[in-house]
PDB file of C-alpha atoms in Angstrom:
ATOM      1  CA  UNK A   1     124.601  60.127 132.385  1.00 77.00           C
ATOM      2  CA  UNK A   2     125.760  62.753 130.477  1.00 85.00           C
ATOM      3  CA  UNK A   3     124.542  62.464 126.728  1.00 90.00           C
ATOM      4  CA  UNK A   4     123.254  64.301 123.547  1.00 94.00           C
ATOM      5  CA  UNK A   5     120.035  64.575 121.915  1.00 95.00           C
ATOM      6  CA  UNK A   6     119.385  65.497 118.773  1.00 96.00           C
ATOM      7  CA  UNK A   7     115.850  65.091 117.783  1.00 96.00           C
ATOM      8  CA  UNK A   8     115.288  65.681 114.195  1.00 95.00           C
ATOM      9  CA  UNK A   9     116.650  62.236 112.335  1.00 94.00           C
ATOM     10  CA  UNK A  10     116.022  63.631 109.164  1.00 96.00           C
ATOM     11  CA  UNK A  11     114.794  66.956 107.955  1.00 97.00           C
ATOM     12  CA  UNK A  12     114.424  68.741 104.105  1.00 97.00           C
ATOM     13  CA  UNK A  13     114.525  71.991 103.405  1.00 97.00           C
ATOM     14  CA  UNK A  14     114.467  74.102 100.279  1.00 97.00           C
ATOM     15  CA  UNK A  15     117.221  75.169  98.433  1.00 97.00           C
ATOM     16  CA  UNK A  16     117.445  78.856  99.583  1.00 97.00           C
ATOM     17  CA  UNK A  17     115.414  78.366 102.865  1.00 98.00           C
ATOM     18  CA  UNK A  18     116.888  78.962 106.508  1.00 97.00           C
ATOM     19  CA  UNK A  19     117.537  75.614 108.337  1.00 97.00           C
ATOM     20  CA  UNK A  20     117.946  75.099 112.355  1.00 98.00           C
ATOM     21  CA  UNK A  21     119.492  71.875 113.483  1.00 98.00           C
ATOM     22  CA  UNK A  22     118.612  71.078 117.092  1.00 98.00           C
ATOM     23  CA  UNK A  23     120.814  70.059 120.087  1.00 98.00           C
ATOM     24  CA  UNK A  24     120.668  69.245 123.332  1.00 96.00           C
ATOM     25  CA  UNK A  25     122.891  68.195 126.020  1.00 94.00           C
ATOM     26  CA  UNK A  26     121.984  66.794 129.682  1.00 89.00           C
ATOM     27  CA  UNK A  27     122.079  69.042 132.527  1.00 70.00           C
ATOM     28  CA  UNK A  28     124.734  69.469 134.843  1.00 74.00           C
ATOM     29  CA  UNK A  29     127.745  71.705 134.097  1.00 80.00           C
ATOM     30  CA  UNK A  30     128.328  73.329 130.836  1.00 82.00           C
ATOM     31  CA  UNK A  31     130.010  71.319 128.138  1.00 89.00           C
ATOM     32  CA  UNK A  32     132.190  72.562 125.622  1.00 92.00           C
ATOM     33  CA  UNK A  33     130.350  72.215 122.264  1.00 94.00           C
ATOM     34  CA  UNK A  34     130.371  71.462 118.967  1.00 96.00           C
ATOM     35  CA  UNK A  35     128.705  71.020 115.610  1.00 97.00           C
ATOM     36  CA  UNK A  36     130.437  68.441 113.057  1.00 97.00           C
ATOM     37  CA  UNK A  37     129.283  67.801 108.961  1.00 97.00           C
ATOM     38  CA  UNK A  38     130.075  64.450 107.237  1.00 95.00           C
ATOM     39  CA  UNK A  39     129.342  64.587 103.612  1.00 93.00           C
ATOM     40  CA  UNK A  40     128.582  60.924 102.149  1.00 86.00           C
ATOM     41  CA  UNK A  41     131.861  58.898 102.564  1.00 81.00           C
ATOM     42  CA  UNK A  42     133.837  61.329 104.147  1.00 85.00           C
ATOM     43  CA  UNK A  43     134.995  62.170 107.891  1.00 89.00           C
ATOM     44  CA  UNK A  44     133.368  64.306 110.251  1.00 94.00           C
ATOM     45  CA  UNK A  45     134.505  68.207 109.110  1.00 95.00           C
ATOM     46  CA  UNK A  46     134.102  70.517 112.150  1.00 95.00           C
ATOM     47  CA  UNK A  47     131.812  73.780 111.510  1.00 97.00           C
ATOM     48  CA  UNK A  48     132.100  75.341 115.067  1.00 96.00           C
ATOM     49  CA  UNK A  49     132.549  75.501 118.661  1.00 94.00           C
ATOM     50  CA  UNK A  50     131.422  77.359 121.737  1.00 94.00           C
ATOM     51  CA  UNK A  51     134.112  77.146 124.872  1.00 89.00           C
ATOM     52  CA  UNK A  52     132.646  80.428 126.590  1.00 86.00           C
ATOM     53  CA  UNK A  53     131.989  83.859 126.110  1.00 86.00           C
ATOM     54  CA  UNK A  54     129.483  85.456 123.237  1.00 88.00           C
ATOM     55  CA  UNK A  55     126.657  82.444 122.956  1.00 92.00           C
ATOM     56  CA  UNK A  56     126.104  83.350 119.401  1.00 96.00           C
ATOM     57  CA  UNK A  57     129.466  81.702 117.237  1.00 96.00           C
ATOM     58  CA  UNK A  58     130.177  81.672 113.865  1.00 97.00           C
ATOM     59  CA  UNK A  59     131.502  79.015 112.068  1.00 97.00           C
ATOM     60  CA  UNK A  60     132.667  77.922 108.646  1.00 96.00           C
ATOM     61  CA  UNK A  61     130.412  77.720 105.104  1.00 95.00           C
ATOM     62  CA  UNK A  62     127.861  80.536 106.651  1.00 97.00           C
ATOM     63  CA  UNK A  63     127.032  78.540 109.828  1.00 98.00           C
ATOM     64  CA  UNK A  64     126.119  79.769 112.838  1.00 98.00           C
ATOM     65  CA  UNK A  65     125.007  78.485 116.142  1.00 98.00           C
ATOM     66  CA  UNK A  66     123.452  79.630 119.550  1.00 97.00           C
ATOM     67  CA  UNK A  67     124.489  78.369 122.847  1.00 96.00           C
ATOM     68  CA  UNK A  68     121.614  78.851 125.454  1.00 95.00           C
ATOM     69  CA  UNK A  69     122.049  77.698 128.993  1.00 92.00           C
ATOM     70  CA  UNK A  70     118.258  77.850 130.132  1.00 91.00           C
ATOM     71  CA  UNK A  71     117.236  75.588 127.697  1.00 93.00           C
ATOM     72  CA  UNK A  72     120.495  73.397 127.139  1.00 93.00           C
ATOM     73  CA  UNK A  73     120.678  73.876 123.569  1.00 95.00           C
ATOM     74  CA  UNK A  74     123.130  74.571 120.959  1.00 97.00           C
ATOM     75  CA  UNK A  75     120.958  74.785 117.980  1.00 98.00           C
ATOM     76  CA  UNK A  76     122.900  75.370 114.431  1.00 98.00           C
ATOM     77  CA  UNK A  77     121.822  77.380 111.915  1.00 98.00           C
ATOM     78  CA  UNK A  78     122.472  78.989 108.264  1.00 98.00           C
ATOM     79  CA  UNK A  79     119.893  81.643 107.151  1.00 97.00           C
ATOM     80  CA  UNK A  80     119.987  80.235 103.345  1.00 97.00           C
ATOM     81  CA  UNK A  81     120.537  76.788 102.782  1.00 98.00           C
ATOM     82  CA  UNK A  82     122.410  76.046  99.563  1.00 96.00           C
ATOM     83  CA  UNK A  83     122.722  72.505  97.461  1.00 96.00           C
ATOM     84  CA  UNK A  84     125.886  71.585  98.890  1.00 95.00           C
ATOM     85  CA  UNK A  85     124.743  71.508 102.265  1.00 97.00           C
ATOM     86  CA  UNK A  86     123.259  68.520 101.847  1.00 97.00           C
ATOM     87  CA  UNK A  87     124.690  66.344 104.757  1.00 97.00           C
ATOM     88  CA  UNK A  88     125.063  64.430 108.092  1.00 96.00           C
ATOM     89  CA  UNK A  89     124.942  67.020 111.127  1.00 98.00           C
ATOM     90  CA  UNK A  90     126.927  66.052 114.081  1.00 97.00           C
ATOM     91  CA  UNK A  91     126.189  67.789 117.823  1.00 97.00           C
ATOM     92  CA  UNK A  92     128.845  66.647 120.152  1.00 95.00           C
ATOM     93  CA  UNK A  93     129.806  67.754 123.908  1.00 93.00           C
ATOM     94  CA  UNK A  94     133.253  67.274 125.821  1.00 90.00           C
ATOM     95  CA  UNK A  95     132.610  67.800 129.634  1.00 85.00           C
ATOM     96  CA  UNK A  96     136.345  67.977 130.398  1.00 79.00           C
ATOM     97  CA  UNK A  97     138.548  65.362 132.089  1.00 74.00           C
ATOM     98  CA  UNK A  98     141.402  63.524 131.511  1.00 74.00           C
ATOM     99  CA  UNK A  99     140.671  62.057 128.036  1.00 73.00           C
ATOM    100  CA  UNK A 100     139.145  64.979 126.049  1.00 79.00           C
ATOM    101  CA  UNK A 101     136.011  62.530 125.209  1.00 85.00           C
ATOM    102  CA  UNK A 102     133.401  63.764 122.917  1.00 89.00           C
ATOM    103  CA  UNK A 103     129.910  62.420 123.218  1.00 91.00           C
ATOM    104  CA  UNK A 104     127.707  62.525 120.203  1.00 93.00           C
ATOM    105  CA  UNK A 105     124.385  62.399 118.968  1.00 94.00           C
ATOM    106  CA  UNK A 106     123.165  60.410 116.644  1.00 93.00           C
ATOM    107  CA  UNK A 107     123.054  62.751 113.738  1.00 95.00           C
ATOM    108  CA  UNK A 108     120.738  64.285 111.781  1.00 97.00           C
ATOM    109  CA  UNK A 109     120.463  63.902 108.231  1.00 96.00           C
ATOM    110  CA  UNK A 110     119.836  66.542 106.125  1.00 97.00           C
ATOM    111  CA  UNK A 111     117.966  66.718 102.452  1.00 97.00           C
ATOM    112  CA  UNK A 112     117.887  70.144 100.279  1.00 97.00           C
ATOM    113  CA  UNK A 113     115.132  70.097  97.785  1.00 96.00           C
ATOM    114  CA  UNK A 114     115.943  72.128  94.591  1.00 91.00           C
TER     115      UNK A 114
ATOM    116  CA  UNK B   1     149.735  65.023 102.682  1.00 63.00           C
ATOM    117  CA  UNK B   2     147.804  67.344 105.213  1.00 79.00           C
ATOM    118  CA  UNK B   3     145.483  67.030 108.370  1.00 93.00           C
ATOM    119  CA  UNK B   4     144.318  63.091 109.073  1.00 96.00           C
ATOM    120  CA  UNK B   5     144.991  60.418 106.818  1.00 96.00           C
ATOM    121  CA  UNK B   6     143.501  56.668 106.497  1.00 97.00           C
ATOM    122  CA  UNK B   7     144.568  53.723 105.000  1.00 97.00           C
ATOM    123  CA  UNK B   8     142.624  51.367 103.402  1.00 97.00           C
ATOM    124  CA  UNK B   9     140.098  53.301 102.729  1.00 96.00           C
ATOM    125  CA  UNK B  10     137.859  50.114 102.185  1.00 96.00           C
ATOM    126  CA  UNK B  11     138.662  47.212 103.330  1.00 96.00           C
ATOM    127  CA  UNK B  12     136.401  43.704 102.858  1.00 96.00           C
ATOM    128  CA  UNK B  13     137.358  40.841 105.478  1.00 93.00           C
ATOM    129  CA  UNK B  14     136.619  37.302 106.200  1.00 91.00           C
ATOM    130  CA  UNK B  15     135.577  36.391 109.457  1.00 90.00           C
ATOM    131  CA  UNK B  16     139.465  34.533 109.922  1.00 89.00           C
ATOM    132  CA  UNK B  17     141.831  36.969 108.093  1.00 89.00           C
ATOM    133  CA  UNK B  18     143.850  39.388 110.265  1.00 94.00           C
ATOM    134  CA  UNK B  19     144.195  42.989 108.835  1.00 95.00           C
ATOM    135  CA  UNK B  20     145.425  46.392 110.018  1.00 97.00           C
ATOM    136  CA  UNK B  21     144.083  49.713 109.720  1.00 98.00           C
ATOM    137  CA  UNK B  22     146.411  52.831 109.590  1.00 98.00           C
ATOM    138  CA  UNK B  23     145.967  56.204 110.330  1.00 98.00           C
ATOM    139  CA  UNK B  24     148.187  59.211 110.215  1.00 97.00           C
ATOM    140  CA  UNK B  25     148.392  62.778 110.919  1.00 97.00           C
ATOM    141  CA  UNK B  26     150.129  65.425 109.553  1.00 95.00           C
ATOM    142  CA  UNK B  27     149.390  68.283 112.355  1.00 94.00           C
ATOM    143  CA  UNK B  28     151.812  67.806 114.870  1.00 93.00           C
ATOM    144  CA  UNK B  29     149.417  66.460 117.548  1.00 93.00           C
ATOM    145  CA  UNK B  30     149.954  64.437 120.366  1.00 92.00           C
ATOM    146  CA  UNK B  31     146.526  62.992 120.953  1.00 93.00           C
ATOM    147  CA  UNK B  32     145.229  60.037 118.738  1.00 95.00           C
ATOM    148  CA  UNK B  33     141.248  58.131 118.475  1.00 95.00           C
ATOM    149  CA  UNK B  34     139.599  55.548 117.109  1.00 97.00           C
ATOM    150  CA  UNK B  35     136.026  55.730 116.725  1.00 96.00           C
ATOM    151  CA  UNK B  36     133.340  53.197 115.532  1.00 96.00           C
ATOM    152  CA  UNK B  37     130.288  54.338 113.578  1.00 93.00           C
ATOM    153  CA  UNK B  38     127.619  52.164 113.096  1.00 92.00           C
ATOM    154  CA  UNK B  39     124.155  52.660 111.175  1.00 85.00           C
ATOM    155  CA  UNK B  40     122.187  54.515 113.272  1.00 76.00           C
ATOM    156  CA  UNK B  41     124.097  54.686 116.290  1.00 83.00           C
ATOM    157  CA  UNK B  42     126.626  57.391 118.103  1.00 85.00           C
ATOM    158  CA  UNK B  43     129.868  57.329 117.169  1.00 90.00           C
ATOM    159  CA  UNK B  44     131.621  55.300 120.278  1.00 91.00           C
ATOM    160  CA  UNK B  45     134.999  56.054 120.880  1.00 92.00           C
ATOM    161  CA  UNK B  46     137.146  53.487 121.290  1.00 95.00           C
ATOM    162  CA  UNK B  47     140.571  54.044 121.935  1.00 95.00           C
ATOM    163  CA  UNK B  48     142.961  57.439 123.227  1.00 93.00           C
ATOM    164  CA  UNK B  49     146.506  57.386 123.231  1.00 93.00           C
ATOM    165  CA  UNK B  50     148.569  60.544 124.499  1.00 89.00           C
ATOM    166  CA  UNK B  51     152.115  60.896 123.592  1.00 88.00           C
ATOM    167  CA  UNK B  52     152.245  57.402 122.420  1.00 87.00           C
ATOM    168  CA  UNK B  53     150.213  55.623 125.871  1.00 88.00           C
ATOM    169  CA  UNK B  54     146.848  54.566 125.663  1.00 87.00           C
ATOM    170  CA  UNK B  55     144.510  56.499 128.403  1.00 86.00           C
ATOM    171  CA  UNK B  56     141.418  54.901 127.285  1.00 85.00           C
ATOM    172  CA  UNK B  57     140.031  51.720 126.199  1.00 85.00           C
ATOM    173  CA  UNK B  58     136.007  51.786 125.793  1.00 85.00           C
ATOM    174  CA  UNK B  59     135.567  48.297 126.980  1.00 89.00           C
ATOM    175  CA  UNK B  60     136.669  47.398 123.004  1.00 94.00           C
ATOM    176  CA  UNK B  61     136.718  43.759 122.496  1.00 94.00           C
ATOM    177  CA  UNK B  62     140.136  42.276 122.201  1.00 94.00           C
ATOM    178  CA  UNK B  63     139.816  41.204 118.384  1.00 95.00           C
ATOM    179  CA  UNK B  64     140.989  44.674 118.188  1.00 96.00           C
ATOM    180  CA  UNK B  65     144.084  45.750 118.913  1.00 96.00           C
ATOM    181  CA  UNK B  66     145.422  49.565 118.694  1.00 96.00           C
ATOM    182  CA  UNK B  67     149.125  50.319 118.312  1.00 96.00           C
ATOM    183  CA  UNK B  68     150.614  53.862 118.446  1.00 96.00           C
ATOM    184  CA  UNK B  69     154.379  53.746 117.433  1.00 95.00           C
ATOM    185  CA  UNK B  70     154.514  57.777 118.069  1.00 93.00           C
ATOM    186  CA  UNK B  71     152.683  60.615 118.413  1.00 91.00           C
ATOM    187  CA  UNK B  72     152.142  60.616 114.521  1.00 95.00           C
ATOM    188  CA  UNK B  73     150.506  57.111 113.618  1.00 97.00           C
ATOM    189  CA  UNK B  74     147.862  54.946 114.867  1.00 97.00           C
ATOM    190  CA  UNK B  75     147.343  51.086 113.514  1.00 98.00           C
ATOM    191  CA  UNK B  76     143.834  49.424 114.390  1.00 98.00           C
ATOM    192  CA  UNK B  77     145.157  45.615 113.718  1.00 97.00           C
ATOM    193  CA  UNK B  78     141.894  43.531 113.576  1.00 96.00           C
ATOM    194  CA  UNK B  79     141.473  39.728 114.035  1.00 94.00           C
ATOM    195  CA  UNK B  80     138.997  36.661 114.078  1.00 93.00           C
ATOM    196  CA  UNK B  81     136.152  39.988 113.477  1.00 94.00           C
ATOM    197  CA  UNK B  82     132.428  39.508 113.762  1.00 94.00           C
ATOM    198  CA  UNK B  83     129.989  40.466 111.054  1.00 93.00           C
ATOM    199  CA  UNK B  84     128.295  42.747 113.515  1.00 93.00           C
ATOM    200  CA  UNK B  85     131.712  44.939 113.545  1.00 95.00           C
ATOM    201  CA  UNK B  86     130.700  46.119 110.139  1.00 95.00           C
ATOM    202  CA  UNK B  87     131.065  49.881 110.492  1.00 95.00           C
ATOM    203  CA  UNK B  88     132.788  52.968 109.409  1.00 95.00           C
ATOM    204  CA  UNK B  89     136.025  53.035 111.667  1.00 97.00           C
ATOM    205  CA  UNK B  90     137.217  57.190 112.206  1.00 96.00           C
ATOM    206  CA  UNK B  91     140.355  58.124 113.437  1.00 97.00           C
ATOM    207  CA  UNK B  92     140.994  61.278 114.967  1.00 96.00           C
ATOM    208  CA  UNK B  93     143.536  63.555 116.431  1.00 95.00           C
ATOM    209  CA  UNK B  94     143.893  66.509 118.606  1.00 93.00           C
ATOM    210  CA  UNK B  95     146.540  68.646 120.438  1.00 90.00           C
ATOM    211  CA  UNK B  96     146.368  67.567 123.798  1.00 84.00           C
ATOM    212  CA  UNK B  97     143.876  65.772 125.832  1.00 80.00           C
ATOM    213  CA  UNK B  98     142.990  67.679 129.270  1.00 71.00           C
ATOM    214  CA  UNK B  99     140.269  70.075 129.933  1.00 66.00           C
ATOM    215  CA  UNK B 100     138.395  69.071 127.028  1.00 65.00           C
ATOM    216  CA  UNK B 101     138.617  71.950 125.183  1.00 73.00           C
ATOM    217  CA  UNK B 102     141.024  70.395 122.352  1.00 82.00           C
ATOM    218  CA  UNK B 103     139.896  70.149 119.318  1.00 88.00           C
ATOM    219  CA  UNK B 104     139.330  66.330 117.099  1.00 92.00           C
ATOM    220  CA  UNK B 105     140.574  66.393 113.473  1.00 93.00           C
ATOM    221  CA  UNK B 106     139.098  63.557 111.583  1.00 95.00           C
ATOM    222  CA  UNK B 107     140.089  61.285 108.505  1.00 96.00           C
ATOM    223  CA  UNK B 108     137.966  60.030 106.106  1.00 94.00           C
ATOM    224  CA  UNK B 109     137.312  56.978 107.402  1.00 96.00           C
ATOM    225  CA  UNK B 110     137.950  52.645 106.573  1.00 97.00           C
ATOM    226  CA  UNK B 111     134.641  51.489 105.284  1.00 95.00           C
ATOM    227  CA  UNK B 112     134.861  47.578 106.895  1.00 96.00           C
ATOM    228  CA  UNK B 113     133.073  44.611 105.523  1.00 96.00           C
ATOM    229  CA  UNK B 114     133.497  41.380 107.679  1.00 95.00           C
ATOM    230  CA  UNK B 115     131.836  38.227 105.394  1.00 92.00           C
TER     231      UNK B 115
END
């Protein structure tokens, strides 16, 4: 079945430290992808996307993230972490078809320490 | 107003009242969700319409009940609700619906309480 994983539930980092949020989707043909934020009480903001093309794509509020096929990942990252990143970090993958149907994972919380 | 809109955007419900959710958006888009997030769990879709016709219902129990009037608004009319639907209800939008490369807009969410 197709799904996503991401592993880390929660993870803390230091204000000013890089952070890498981990995704993975299940094999089979490439999904596009995408990396969502939900602050506390809010609705899911997206950050990025990767249809094709270059595998490293930028995104908004200094993210980045890196598709790579061998490994089915789409890991997100920022090289320096600032307060008001603190958030929910939503991987999601849309394997085409008639109802453009995103499948998430379950999120991974993240904490920045002062 | 821009992008998606939703209305309440708390809403606290006995297990007998009927109540309606609305959601709106403001960026011309054809294709309209409703998602459920629970506590711990993936967000589970729920509903699609396209151009005002529903092309997907996620096995969604029938105490609720979408309605799309046009391509702008979507109502989530709830009835007779568990306390076990308890969630964050997320309404979405996006151009079009084929391929999968269209993009979701979210609102902010209804925060539902069933008592």
């Amino acid at each position: 079945a197709q799904s996503v994983t991401q592993p880390d539930i929660h993870i803390t980092v230091s204000e000013g430290a890089s952070l890498e949020l981990r995704c993975n989707y299940s094999y089979g043909a490439t999904p596009y992808l995408f990396w969502y934020v939900q602050s506390p009480g809010q609705g899911l903001q997206l950050l990025l996307k990767y249809f094709s093309g270059d595998t490293l794509v930028q995104g908004i509020k200094g993210f980045e993230a890196e598709f790579k096929r061998s490994q089915s990942s789409f890991n997100l990252r920022k090289p320096s972490v600032h307060w008001s990143d603190a958030a929910e970090y939503f991987c999601a993958a849309n394997y085409g078809g008639a109802t453009n149907k995103l499948i998430f994972g379950t999120g991974t919380l993240l904490a920045v320490q002062p | 107003e821009t992008g998606v809109t939703q209305t309440p955007r708390h809403l606290v419900m006995g297990m007998t009242n009927k109540k309606s959710l609305k959601c709106e958006q403001h960026l011309g888009h054809n294709a309209m969700y409703w998602y459920k997030q629970s506590a711990k769990k993936p967000l589970e879709l729920m509903f699609v319409y396209n151009f005002k016709e529903q092309t997907e219902n996620n096995s969604v129990p029938s105490r609720f009940s979408p309605e799309c009037p046009n391509s702008s608004h979507l109502f989530l009319h709830l009835h007779t609700l568990q306390p076990e639907d308890s969630a964050l209800y997320l309404c979405a939008s996006s151009q079009g619906l084929a391929g999968g490369s269209y993009e979701q807009y979210f609102g902010p969410g209804t925060r539902l309480t069933v008592t």
